[in-house]
PDB file of C-alpha atoms in Angstrom:
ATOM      1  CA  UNK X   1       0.000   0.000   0.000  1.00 59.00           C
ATOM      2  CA  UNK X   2       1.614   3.388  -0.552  1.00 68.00           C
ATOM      3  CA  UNK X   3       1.574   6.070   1.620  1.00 73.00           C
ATOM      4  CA  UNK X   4      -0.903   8.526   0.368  1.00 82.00           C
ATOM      5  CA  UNK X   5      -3.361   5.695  -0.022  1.00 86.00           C
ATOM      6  CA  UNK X   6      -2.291   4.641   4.001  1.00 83.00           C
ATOM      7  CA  UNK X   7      -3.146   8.719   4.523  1.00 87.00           C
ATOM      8  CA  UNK X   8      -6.270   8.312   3.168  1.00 88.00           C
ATOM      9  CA  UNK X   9      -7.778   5.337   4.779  1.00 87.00           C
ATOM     10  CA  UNK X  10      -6.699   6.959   8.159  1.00 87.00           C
ATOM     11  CA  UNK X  11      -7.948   9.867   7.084  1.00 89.00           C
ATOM     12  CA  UNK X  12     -11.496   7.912   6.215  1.00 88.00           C
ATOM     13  CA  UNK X  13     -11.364   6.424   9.832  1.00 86.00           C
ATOM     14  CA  UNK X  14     -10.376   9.190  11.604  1.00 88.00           C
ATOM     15  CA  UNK X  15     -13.694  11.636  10.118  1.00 89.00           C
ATOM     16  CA  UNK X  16     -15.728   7.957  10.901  1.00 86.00           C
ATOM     17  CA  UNK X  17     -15.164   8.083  14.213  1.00 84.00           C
ATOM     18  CA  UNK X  18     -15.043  12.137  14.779  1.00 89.00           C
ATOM     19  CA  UNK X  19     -16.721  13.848  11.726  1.00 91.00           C
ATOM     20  CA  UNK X  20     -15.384  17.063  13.063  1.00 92.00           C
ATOM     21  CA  UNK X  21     -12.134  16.031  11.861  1.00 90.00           C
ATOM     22  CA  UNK X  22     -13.432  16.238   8.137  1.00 91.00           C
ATOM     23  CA  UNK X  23     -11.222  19.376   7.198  1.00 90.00           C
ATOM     24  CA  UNK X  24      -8.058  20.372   5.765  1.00 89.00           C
ATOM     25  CA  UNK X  25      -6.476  21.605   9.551  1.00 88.00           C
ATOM     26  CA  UNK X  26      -6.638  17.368  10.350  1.00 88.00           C
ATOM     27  CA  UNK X  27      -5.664  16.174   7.713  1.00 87.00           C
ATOM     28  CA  UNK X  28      -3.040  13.218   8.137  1.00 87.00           C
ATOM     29  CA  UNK X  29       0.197  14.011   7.736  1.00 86.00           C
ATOM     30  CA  UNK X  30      -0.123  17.289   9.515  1.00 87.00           C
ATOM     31  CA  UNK X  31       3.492  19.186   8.842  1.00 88.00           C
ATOM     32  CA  UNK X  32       2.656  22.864  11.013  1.00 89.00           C
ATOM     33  CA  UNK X  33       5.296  24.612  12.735  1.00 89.00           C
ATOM     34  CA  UNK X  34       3.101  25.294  15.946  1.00 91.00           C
ATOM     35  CA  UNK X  35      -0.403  25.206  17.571  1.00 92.00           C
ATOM     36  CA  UNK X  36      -2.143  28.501  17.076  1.00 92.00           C
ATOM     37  CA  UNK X  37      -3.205  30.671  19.908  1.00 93.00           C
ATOM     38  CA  UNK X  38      -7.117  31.210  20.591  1.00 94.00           C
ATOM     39  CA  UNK X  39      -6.771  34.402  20.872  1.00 92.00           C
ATOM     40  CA  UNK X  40      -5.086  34.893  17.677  1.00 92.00           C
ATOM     41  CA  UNK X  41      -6.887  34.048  14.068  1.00 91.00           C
ATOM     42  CA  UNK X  42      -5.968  31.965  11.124  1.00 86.00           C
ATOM     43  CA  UNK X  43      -4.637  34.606   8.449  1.00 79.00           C
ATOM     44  CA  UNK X  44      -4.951  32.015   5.604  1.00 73.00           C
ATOM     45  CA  UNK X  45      -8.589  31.726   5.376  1.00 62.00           C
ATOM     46  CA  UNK X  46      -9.217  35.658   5.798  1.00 76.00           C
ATOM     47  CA  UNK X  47      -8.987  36.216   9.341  1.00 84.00           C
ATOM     48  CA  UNK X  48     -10.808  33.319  10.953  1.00 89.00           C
ATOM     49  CA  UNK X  49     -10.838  33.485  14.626  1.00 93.00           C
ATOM     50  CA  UNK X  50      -9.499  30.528  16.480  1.00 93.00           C
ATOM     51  CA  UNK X  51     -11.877  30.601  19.282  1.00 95.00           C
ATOM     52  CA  UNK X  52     -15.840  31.001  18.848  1.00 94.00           C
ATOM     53  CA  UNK X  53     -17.801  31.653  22.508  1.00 94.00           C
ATOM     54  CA  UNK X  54     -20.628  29.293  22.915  1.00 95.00           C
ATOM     55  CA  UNK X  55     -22.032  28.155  26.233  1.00 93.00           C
ATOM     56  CA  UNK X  56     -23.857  25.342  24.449  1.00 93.00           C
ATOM     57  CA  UNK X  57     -23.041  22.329  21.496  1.00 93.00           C
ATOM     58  CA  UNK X  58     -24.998  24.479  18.336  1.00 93.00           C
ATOM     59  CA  UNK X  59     -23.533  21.129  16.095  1.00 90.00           C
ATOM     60  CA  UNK X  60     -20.630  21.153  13.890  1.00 90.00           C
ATOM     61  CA  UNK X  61     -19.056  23.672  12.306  1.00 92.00           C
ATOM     62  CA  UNK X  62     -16.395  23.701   9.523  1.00 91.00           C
ATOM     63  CA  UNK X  63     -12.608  23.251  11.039  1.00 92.00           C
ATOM     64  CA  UNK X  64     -14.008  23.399  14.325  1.00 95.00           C
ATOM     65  CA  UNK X  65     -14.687  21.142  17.017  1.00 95.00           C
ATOM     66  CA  UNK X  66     -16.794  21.913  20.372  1.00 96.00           C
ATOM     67  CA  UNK X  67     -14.858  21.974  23.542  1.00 95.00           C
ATOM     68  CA  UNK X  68     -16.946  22.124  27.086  1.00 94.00           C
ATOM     69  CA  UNK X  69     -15.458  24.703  29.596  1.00 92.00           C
ATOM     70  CA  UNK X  70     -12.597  22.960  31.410  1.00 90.00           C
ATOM     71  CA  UNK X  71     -11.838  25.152  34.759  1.00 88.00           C
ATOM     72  CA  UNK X  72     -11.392  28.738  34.361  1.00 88.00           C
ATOM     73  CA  UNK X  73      -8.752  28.768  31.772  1.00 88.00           C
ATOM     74  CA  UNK X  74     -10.726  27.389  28.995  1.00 91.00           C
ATOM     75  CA  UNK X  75     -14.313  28.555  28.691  1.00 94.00           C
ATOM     76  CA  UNK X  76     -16.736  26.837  26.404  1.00 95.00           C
ATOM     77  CA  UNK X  77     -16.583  26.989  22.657  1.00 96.00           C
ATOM     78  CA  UNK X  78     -15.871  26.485  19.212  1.00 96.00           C
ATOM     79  CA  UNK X  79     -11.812  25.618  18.763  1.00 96.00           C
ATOM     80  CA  UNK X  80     -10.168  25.643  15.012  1.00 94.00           C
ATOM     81  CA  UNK X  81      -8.565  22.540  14.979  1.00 93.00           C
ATOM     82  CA  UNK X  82      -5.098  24.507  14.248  1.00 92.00           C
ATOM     83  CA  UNK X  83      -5.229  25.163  18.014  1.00 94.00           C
ATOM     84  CA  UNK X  84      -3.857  22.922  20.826  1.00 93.00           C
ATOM     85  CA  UNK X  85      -6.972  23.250  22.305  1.00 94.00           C
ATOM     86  CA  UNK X  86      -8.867  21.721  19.374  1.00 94.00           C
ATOM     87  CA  UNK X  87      -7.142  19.143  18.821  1.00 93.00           C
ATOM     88  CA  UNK X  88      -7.152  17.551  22.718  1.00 93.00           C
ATOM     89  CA  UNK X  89     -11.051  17.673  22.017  1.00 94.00           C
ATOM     90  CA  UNK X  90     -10.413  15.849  19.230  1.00 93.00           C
ATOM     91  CA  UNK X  91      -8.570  13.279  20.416  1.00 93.00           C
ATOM     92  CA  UNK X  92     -10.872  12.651  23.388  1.00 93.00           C
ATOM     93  CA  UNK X  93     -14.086  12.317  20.987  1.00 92.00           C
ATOM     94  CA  UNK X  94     -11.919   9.882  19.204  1.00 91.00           C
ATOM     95  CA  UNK X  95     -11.753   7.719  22.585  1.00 90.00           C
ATOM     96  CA  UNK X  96     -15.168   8.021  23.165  1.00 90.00           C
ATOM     97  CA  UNK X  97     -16.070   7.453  19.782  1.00 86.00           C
ATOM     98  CA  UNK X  98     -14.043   4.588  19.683  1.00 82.00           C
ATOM     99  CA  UNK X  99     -15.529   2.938  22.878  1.00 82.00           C
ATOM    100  CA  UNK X 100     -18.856   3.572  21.810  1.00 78.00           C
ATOM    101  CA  UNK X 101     -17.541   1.613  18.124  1.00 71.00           C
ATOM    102  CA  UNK X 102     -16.359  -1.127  20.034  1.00 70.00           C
ATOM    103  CA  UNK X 103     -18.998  -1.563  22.319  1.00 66.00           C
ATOM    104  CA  UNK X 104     -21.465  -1.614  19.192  1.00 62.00           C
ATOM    105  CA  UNK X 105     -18.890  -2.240  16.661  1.00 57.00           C
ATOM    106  CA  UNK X 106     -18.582  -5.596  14.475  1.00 54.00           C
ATOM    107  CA  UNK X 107     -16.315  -7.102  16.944  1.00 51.00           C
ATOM    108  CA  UNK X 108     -19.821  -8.353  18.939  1.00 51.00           C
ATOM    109  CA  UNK X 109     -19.647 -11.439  21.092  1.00 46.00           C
ATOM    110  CA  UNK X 110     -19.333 -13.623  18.000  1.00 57.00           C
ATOM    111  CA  UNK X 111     -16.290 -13.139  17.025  1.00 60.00           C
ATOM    112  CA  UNK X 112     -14.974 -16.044  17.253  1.00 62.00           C
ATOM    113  CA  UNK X 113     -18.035 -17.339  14.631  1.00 68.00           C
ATOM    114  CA  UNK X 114     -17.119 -14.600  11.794  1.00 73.00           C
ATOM    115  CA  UNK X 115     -15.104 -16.352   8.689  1.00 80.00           C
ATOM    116  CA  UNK X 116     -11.315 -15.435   7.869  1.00 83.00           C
ATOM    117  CA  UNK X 117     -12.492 -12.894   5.789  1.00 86.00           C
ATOM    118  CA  UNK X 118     -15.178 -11.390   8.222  1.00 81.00           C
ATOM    119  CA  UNK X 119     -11.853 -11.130  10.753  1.00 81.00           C
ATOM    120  CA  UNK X 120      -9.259  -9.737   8.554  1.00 83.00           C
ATOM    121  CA  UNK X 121     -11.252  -6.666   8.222  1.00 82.00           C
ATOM    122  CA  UNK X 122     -12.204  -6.637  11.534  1.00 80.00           C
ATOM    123  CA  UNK X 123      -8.519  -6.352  12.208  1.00 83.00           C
ATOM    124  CA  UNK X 124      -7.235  -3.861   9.716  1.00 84.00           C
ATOM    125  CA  UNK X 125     -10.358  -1.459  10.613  1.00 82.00           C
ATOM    126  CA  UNK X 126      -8.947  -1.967  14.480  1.00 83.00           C
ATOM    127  CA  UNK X 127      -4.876  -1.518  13.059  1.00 86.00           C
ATOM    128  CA  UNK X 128      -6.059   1.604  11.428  1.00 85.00           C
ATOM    129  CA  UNK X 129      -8.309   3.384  14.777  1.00 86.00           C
ATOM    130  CA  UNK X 130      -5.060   2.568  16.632  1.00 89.00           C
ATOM    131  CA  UNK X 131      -2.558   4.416  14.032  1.00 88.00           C
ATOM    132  CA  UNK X 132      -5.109   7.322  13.896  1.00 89.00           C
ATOM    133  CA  UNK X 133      -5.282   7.280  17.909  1.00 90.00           C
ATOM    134  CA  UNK X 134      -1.378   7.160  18.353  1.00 90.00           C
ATOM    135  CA  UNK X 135      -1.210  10.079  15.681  1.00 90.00           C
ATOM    136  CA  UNK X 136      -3.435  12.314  17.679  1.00 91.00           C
ATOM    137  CA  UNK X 137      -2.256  11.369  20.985  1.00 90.00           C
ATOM    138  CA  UNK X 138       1.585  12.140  19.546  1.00 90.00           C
ATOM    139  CA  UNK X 139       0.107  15.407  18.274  1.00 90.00           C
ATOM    140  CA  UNK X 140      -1.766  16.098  21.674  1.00 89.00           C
ATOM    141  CA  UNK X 141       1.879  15.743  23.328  1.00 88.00           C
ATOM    142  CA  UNK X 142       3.855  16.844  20.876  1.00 89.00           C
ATOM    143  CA  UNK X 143       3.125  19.143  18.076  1.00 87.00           C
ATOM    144  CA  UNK X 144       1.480  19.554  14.960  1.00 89.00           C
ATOM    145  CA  UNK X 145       4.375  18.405  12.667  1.00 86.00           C
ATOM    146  CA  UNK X 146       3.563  14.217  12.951  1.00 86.00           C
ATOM    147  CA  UNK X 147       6.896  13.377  11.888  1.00 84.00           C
ATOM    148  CA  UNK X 148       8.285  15.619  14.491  1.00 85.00           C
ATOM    149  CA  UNK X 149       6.154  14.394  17.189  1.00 86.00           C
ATOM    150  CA  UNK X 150       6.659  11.040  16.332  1.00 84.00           C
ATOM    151  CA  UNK X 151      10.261  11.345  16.725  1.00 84.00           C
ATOM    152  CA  UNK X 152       9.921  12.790  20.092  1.00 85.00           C
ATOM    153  CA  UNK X 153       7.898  10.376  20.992  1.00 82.00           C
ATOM    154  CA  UNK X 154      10.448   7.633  19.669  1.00 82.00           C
ATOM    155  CA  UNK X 155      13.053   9.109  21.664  1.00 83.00           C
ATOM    156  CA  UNK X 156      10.966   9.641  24.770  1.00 80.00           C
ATOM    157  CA  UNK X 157      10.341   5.888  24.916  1.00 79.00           C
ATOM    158  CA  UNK X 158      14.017   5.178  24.124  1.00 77.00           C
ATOM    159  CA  UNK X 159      15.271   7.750  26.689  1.00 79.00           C
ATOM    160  CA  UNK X 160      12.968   6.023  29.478  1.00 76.00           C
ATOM    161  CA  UNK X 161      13.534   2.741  28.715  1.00 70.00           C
ATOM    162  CA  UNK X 162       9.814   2.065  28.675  1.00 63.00           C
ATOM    163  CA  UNK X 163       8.086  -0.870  27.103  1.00 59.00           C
ATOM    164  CA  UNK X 164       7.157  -2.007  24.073  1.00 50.00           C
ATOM    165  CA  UNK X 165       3.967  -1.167  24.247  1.00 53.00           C
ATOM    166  CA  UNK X 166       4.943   2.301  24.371  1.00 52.00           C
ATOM    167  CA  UNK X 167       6.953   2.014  21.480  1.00 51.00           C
ATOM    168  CA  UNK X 168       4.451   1.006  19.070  1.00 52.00           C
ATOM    169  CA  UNK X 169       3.064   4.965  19.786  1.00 51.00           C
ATOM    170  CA  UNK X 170       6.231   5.882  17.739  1.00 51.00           C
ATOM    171  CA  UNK X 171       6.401   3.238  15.021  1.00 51.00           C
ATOM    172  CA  UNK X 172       4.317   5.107  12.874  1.00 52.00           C
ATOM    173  CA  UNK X 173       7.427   7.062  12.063  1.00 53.00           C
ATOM    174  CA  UNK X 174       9.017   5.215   9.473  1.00 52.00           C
ATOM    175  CA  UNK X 175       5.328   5.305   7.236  1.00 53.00           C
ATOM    176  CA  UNK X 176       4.934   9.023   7.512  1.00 53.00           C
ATOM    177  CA  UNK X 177       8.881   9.893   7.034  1.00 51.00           C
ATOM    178  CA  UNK X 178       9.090   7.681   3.579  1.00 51.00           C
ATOM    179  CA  UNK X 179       6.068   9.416   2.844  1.00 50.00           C
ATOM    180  CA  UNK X 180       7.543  12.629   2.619  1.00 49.00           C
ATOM    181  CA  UNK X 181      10.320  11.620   1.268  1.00 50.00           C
ATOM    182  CA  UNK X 182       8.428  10.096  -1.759  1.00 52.00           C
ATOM    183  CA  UNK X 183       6.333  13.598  -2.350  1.00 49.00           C
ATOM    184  CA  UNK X 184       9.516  15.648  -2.501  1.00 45.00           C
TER     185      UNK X 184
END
């Protein structure tokens, strides 16, 4: 599989599980050189503001996701998805979402009575959540560069010896560097 066809079927499960991530300021592979402000607004698009005030969910909203108040620092409201902000939303919809897919998902009780076939999928649709989960968690910790955050991540996990568990949040790395590589 190449890359940009490995983008795109993240990309596909990541807007399945959280639709708000169905814009261009998502998009797998991310390559930004920081998280913008709230405060500030995106000068691309014409002066966008980063931050919308809005006690209440009014539904979605193009490159924005809904974020509840969390203490005083962040009151409730619309967050581009360019923002740090945004994008921790994001990633905990994508937990939710994906306990909620789980929970209702294919997987069911039966598994064990679903053909080869019936499995296979079943396993690549799981391989593919988890990539997309990693990605956002990386960028949650780490930036909005994925290669970048990857890396950090990669040498976080080397630096403190952890497991190999932890690892497999970095191992995305190689996919998304060749990538690049390949659209130069």
């Amino acid at each position: 599989m190449l890359a940009s066809e490995m983008h795109a079927e993240m990309n596909r499960a990541m807007t399945c599980l959280v639709p708000e991530l169905d814009s261009e300021a998502a998009l797998i592979p991310l390559r930004r050189d920081r998280w913008l402000r709230p405060d500030e607004t995106y000068e691309r698009s014409g002066g966008v503001p980063c931050y919308v005030f809005a006690p209440i969910d009014e539904g979605p909203k193009k490159d924005y996701i809904y974020c509840p108040q969390r203490g005083d620092d962040q009151p409730a409201g619309y967050y581009h998805l360019r923002t740090r902000e945004g994008n921790i939303q994001a990633y905990l919809c994508l937990k939710q979402a994906r306990k909620q897919h789980k929970r209702n998902g294919p997987m069911g009780l039966l598994f064990s009575h679903k053909s080869r076939e019936e499995k296979g999928i079943i396993k690549h649709e799981n391989e593919m959540y988890d990539k997309v989960e990693t990605i956002l968690h990386n960028r949650m910790l780490y930036g909005p560069h994925d290669i970048y955050s990857a890396r950090m991540r990669l040498l976080n996990v080397q630096a403190t010896g952890s497991t190999v568990k932890h690892a497999g949040k970095a191992a995305y790395l190689p996919a998304l560097a060749s990538a690049l590589l390949i659209g130069l």
